[in-house]
PDB file of C-alpha atoms in Angstrom:
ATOM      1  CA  UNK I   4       0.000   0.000   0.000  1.00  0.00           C
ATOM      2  CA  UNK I   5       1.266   3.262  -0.765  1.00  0.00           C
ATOM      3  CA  UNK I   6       3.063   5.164   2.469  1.00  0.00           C
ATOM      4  CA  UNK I   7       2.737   1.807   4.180  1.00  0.00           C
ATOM      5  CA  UNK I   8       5.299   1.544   7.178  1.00  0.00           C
ATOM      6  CA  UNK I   9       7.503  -1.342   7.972  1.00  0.00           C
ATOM      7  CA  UNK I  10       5.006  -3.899   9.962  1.00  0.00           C
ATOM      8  CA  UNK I  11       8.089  -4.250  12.350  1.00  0.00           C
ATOM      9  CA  UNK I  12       7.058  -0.595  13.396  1.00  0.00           C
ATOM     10  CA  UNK I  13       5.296   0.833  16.456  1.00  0.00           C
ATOM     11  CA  UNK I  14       1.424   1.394  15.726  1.00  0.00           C
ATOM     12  CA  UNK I  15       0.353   5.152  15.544  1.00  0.00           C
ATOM     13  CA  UNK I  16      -3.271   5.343  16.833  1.00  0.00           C
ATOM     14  CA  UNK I  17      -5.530   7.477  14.942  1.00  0.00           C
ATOM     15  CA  UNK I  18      -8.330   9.582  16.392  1.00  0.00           C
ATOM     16  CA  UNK I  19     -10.611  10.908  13.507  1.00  0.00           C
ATOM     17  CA  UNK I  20     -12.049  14.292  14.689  1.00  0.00           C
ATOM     18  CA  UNK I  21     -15.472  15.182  14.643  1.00  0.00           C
ATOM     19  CA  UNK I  22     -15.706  19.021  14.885  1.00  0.00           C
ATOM     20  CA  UNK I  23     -19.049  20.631  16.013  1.00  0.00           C
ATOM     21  CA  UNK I  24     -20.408  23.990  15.326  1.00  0.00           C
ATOM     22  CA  UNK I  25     -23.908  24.544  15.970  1.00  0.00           C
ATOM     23  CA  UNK I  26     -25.000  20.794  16.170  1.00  0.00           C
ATOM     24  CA  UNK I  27     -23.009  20.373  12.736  1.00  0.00           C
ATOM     25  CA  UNK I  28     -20.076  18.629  11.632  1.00  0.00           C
ATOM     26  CA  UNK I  29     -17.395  21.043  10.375  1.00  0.00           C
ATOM     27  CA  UNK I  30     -13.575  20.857   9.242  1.00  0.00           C
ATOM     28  CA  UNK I  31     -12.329  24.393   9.446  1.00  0.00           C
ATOM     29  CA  UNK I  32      -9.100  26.168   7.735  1.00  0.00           C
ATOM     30  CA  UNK I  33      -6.682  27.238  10.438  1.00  0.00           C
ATOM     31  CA  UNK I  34      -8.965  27.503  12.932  1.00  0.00           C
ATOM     32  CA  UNK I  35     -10.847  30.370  11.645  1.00  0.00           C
ATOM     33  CA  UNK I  36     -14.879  30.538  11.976  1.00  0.00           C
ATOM     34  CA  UNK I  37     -16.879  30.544   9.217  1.00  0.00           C
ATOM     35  CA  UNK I  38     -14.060  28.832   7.184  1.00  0.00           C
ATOM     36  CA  UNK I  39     -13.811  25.153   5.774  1.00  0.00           C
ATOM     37  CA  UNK I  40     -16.729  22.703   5.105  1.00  0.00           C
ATOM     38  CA  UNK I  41     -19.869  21.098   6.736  1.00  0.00           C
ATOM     39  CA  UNK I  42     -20.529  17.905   7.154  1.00  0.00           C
ATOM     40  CA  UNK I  43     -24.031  17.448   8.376  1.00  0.00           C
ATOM     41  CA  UNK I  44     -24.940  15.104  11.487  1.00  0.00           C
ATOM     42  CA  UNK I  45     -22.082  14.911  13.931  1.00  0.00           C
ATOM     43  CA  UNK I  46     -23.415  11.693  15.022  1.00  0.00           C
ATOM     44  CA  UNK I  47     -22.936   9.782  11.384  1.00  0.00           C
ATOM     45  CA  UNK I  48     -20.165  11.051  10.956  1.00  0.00           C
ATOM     46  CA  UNK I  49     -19.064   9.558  14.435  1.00  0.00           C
ATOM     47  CA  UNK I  50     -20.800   6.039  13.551  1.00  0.00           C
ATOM     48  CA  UNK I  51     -18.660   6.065  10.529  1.00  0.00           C
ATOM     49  CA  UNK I  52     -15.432   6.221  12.004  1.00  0.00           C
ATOM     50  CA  UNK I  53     -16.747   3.766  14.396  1.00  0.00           C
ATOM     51  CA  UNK I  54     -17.926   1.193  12.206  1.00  0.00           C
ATOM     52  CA  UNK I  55     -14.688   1.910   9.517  1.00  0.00           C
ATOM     53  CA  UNK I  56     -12.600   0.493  12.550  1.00  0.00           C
ATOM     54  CA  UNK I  57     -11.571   3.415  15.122  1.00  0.00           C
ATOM     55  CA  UNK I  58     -10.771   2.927  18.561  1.00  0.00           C
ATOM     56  CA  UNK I  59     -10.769   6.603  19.477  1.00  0.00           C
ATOM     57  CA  UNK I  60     -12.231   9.971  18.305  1.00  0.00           C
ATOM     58  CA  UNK I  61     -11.230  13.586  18.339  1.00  0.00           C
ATOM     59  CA  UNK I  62     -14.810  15.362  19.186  1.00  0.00           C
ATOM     60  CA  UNK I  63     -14.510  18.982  19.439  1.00  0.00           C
ATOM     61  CA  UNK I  64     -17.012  21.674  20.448  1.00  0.00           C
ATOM     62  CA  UNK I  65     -16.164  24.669  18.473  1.00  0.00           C
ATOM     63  CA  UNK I  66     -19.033  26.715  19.719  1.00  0.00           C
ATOM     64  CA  UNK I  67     -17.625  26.353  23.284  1.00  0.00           C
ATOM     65  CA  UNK I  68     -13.919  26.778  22.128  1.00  0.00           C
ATOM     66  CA  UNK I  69     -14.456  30.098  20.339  1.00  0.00           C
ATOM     67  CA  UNK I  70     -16.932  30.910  24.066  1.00  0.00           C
ATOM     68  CA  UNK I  71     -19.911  31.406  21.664  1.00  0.00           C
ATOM     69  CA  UNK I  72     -22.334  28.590  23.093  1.00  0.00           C
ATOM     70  CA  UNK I  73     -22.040  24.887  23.815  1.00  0.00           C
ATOM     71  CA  UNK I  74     -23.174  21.762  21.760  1.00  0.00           C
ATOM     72  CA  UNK I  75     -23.163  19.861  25.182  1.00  0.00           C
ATOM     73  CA  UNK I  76     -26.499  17.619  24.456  1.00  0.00           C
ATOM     74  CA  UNK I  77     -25.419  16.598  21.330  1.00  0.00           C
ATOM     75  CA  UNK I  78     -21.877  15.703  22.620  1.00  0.00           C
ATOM     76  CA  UNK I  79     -23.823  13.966  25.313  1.00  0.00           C
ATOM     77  CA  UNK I  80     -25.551  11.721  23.334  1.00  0.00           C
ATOM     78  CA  UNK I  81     -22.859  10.901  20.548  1.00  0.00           C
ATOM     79  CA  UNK I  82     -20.562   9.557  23.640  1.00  0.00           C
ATOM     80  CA  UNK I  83     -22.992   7.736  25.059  1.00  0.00           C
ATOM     81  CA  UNK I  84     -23.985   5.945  22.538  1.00  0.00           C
ATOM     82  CA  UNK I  85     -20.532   5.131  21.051  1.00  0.00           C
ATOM     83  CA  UNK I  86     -18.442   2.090  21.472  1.00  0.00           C
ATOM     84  CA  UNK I  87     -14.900   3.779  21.235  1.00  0.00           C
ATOM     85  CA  UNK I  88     -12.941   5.718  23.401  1.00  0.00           C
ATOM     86  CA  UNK I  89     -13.520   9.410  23.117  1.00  0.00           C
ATOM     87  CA  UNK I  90     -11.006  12.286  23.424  1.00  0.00           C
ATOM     88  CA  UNK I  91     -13.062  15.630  24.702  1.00  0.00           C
ATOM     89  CA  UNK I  92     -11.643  19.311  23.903  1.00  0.00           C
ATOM     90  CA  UNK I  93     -13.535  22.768  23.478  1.00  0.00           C
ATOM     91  CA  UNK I  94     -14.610  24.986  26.399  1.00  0.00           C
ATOM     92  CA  UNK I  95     -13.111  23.293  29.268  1.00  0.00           C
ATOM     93  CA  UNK I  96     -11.844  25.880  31.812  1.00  0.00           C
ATOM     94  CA  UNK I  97     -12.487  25.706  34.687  1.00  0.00           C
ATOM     95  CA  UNK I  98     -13.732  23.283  37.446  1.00  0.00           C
ATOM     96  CA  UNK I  99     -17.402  22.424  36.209  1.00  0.00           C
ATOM     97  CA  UNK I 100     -16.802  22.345  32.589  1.00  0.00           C
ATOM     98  CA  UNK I 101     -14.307  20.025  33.406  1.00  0.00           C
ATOM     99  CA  UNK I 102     -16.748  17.896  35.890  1.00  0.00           C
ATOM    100  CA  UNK I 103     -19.376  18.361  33.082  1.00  0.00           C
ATOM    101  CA  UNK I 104     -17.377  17.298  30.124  1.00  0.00           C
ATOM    102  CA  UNK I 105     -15.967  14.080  32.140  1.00  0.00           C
ATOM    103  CA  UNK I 106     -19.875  13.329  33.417  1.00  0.00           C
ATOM    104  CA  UNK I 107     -20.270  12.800  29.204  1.00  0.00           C
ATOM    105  CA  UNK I 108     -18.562   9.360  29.311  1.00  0.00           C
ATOM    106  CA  UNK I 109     -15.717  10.574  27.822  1.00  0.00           C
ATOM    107  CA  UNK I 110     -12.340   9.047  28.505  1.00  0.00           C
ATOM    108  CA  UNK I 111     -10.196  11.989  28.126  1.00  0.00           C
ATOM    109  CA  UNK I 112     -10.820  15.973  28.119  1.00  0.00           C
ATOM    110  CA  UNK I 113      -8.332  18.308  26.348  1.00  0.00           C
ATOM    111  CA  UNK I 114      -7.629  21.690  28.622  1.00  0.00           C
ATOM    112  CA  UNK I 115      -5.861  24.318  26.064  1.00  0.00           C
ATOM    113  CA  UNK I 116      -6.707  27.919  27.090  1.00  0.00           C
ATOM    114  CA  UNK I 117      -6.885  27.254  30.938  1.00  0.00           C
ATOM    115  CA  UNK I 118      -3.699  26.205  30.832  1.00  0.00           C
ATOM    116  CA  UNK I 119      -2.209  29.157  29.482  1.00  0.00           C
ATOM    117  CA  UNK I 120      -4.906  32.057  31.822  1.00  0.00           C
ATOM    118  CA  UNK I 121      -5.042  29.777  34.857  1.00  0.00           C
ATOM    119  CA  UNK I 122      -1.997  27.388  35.321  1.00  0.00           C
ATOM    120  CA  UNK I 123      -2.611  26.539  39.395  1.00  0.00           C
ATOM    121  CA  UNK I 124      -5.885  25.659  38.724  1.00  0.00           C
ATOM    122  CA  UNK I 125      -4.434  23.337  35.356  1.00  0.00           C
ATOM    123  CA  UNK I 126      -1.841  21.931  38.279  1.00  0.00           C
ATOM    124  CA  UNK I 127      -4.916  20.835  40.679  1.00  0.00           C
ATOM    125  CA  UNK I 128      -6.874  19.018  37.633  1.00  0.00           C
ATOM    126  CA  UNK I 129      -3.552  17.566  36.328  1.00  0.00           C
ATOM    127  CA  UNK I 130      -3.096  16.380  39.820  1.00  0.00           C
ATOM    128  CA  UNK I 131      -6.657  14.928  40.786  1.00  0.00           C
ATOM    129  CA  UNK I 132      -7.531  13.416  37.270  1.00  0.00           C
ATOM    130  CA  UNK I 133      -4.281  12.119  36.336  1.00  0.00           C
ATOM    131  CA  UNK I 134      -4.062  10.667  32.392  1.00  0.00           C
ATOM    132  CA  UNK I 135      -8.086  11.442  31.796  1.00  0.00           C
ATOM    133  CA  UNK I 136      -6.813  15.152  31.208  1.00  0.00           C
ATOM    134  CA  UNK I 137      -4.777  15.952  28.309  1.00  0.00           C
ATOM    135  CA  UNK I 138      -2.785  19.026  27.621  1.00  0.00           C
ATOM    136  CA  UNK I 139      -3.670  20.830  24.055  1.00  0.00           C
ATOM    137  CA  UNK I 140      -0.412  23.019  22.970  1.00  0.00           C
ATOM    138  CA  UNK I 141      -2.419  24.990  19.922  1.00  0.00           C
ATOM    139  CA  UNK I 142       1.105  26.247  17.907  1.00  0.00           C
ATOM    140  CA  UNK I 143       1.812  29.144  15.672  1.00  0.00           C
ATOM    141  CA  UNK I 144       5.944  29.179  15.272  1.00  0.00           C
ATOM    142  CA  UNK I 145       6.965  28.591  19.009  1.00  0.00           C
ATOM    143  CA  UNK I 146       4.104  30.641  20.036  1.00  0.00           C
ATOM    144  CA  UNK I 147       0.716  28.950  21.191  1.00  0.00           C
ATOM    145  CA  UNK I 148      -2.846  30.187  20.967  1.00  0.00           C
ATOM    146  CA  UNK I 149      -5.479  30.723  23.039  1.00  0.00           C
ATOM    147  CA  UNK I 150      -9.147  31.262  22.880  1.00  0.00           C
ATOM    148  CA  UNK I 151     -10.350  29.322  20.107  1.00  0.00           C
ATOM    149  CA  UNK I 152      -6.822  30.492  18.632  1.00  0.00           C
ATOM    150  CA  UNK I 153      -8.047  34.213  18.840  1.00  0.00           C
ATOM    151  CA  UNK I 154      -5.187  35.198  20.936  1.00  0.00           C
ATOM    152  CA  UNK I 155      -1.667  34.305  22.171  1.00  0.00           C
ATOM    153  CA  UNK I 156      -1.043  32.339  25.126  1.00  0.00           C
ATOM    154  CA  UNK I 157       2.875  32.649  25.647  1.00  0.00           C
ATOM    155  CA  UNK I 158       5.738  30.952  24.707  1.00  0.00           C
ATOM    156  CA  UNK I 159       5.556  27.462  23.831  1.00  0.00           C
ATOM    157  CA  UNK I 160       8.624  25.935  25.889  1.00  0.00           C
ATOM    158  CA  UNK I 161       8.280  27.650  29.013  1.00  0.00           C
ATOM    159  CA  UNK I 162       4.775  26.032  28.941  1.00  0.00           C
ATOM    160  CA  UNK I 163       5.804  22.803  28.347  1.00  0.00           C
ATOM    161  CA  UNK I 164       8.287  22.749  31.171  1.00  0.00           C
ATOM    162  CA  UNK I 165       5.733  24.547  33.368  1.00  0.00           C
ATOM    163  CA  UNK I 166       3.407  21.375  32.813  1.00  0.00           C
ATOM    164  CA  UNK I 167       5.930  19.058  32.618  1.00  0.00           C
ATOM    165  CA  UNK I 168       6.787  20.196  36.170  1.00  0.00           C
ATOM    166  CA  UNK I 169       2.939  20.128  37.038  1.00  0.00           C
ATOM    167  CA  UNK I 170       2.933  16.481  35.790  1.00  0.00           C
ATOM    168  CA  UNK I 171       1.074  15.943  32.537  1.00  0.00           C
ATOM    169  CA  UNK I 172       0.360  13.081  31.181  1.00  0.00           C
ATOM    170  CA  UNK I 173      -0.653  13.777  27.711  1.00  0.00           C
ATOM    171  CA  UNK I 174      -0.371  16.711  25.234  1.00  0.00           C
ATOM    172  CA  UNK I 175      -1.989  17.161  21.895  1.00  0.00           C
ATOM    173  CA  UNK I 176       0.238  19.194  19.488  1.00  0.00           C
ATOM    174  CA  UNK I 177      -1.691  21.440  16.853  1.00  0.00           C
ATOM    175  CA  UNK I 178       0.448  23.401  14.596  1.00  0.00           C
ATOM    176  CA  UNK I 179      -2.194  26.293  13.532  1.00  0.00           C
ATOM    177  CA  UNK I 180      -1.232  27.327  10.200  1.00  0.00           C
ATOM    178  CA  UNK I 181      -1.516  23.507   9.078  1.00  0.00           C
ATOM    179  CA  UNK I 182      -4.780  23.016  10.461  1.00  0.00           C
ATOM    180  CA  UNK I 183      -7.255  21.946   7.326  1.00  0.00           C
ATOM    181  CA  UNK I 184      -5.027  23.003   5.296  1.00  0.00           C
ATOM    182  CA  UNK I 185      -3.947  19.784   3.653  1.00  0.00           C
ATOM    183  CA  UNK I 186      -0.493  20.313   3.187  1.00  0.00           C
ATOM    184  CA  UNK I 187       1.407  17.606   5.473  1.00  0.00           C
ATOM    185  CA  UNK I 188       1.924  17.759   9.428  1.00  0.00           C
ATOM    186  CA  UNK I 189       5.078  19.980  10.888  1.00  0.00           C
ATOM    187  CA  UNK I 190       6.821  16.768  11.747  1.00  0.00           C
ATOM    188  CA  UNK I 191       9.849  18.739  12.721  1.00  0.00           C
ATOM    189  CA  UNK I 192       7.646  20.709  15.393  1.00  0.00           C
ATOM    190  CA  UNK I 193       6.885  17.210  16.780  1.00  0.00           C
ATOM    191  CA  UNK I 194      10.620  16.246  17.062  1.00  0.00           C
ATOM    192  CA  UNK I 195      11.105  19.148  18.910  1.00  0.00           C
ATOM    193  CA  UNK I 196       8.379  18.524  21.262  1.00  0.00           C
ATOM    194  CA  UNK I 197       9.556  15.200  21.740  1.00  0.00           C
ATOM    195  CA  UNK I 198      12.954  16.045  22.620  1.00  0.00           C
ATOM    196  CA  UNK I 199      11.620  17.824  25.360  1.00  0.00           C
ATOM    197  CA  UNK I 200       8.863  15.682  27.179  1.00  0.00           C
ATOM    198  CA  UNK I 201       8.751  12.327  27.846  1.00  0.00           C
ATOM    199  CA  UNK I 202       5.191  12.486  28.155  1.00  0.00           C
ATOM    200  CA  UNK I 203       3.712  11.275  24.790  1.00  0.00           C
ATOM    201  CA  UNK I 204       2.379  13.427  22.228  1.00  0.00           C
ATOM    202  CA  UNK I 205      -0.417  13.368  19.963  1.00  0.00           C
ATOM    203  CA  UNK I 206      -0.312  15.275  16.479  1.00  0.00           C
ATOM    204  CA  UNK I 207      -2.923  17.587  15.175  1.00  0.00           C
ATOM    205  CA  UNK I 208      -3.336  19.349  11.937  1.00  0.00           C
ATOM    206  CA  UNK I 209      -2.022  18.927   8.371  1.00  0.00           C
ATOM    207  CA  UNK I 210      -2.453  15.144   7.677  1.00  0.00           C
ATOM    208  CA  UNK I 211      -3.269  15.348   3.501  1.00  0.00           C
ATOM    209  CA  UNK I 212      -1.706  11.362   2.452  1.00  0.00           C
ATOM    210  CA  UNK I 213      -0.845   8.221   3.607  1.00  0.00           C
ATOM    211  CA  UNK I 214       2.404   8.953   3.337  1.00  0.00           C
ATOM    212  CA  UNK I 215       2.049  11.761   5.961  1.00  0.00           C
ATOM    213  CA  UNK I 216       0.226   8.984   8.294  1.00  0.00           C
ATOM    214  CA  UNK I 217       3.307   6.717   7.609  1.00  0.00           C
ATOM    215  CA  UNK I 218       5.722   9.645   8.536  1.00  0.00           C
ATOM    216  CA  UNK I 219       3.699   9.947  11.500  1.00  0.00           C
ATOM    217  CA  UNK I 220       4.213   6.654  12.743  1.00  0.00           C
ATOM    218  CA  UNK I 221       7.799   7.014  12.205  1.00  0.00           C
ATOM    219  CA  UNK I 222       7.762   8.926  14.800  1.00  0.00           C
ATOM    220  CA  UNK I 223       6.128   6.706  17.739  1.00  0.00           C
ATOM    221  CA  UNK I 224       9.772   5.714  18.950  1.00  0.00           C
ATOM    222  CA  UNK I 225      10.281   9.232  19.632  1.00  0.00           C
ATOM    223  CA  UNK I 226       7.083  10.018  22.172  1.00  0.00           C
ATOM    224  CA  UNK I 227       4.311  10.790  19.424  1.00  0.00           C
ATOM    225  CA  UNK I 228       1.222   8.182  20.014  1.00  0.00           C
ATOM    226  CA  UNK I 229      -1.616   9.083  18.104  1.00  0.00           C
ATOM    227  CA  UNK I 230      -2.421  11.447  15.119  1.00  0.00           C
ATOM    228  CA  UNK I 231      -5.635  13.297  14.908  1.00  0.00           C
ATOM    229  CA  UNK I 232      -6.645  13.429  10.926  1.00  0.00           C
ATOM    230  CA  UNK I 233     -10.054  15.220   9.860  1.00  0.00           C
ATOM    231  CA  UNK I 234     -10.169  16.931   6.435  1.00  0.00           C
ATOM    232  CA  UNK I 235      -8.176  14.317   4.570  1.00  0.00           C
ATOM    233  CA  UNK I 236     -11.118  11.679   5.489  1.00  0.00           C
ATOM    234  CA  UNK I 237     -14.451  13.868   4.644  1.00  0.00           C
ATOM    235  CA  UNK I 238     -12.466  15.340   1.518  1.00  0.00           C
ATOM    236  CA  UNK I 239     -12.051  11.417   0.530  1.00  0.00           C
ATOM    237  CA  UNK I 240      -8.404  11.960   0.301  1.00  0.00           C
ATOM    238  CA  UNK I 241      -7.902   8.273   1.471  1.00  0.00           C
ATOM    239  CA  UNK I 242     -10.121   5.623   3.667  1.00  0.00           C
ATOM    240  CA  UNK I 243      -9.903   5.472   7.552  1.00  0.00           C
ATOM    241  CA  UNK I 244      -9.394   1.457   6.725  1.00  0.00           C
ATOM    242  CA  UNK I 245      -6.517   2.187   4.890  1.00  0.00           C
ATOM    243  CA  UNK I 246      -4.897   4.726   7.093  1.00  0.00           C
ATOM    244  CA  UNK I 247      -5.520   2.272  10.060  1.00  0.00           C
ATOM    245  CA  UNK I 248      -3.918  -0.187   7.943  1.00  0.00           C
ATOM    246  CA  UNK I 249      -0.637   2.500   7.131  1.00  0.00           C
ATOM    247  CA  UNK I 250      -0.479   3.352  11.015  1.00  0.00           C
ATOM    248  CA  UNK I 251      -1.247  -0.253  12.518  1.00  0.00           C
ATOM    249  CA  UNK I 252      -3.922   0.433  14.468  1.00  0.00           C
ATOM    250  CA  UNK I 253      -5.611  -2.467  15.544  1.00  0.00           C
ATOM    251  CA  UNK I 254      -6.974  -0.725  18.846  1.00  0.00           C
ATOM    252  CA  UNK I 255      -5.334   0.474  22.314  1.00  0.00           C
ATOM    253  CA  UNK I 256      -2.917   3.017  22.969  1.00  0.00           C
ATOM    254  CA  UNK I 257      -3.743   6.695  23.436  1.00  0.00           C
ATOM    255  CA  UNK I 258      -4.333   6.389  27.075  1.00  0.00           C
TER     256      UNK I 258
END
């Protein structure tokens, strides 16, 4: 198969996203409302990436991200009713969105602006929910994002030692400017990342090929675990079978 990795390599797991925006599916282009493509009912497009073979999904809620509304109920009901493990991330602040978005079902919630605006309160949920939080480092150059990637959030490395410190057990990397863009993941941010943390890393933004999921998985040895992949699979560019197949996913891993 084309971009197929050695079998002999360490699996990559893949976590296809489902992005929400007013009870809608969406892929948007560098994080920017109002840009990319919808997708219709978040909940198909869940059960597809289900039944094509996924043990994980990315579910986002945009609306709560960008601090416009929440798509809570319908996140509600697409966890419950799945069969996979689900990865959490849009609005999650503070204490009860936290609570709330854990009382979902979910396995794992993604905290990105909090812990740039509030770090001692990041420390305390790092601390009392262990691996079920995850870290989201949103990246443009060395600088990261906050707010639904509205605003800055300081510098990338003094964050990741300042959480590193703190104890977390997860982050997911996003490099902004390759976001549904289609044009390949920043594999040498990754590296970079990787050098730094021994807490694995999952990559976000940019996967176009199956040669980019192979390049991916490359990678494992060095700390990256999972790749998050959207656009590629509603724009057709390949098959979530296929890029299973390419990464070795048969289920596990990711937490």
């Amino acid at each position: 198969m084309p971009g197929a990795s050695p079998d002999s390599a360490p699996p990559l797991t893949l976590l296809p996203a489902v992005d929400i925006v007013e009870g809608e599916a969406v892929q948007l282009q560098q994080g920017v409302a109002g840009s990319g493509w919808q997708y219709g009912d978040p909940w198909s497009a869940a059960k597809n990436w289900q039944d094509a073979g996924a043990s994980w999904l990315h579910l986002v809620d945009l609306d709560a991200a960008f601090g416009r509304g929440s798509n809570y109920e319908v996140i509600y009901d697409i966890v419950q009713r799945l069969e996979l493990s689900v990865e959490l991330s849009g609005g999650i602040r503070d204490e009860d969105s936290l609570v709330r978005a854990l009382d979902t079902g979910c396995r794992r919630v993604n905290i990105g602006t909090a812990a740039l605006e509030d770090p001692a309160w990041t420390a305390s949920a790092i601390a009392r929910y262990g691996d079920r939080v995850a870290i989201g480092l949103d990246v443009k150059g060395t600088t990261l994002a906050a707010r639904g990637w509205t605003s800055t959030g300081g510098d990338l490395w003094e964050t990741l030692a300042r959480l590193d410190a703190d104890g977390c057990s997860r982050y997911v990397v996003t490099d902004v400017a390759k976001d549904g863009m289609l044009k390949g993941p920043n594999v040498e941010l990754l590296r970079h990342v990787c050098e730094r943390t021994q807490a694995p890393v999952i990559a976000s933004g940019g996967v176009s090929t199956l040669e980019d999921v192979a390049a991916l998985r490359e990678l494992v040895p060095l700390g990256v675990e999972g790749a998050i992949i959207g656009s590629a699979l509603y724009q057709g560019n390949f098959t979530l079978v296929d890029a299973l197949e390419v990464a070795g996913d048969t289920g596990g891993a990711a937490g």
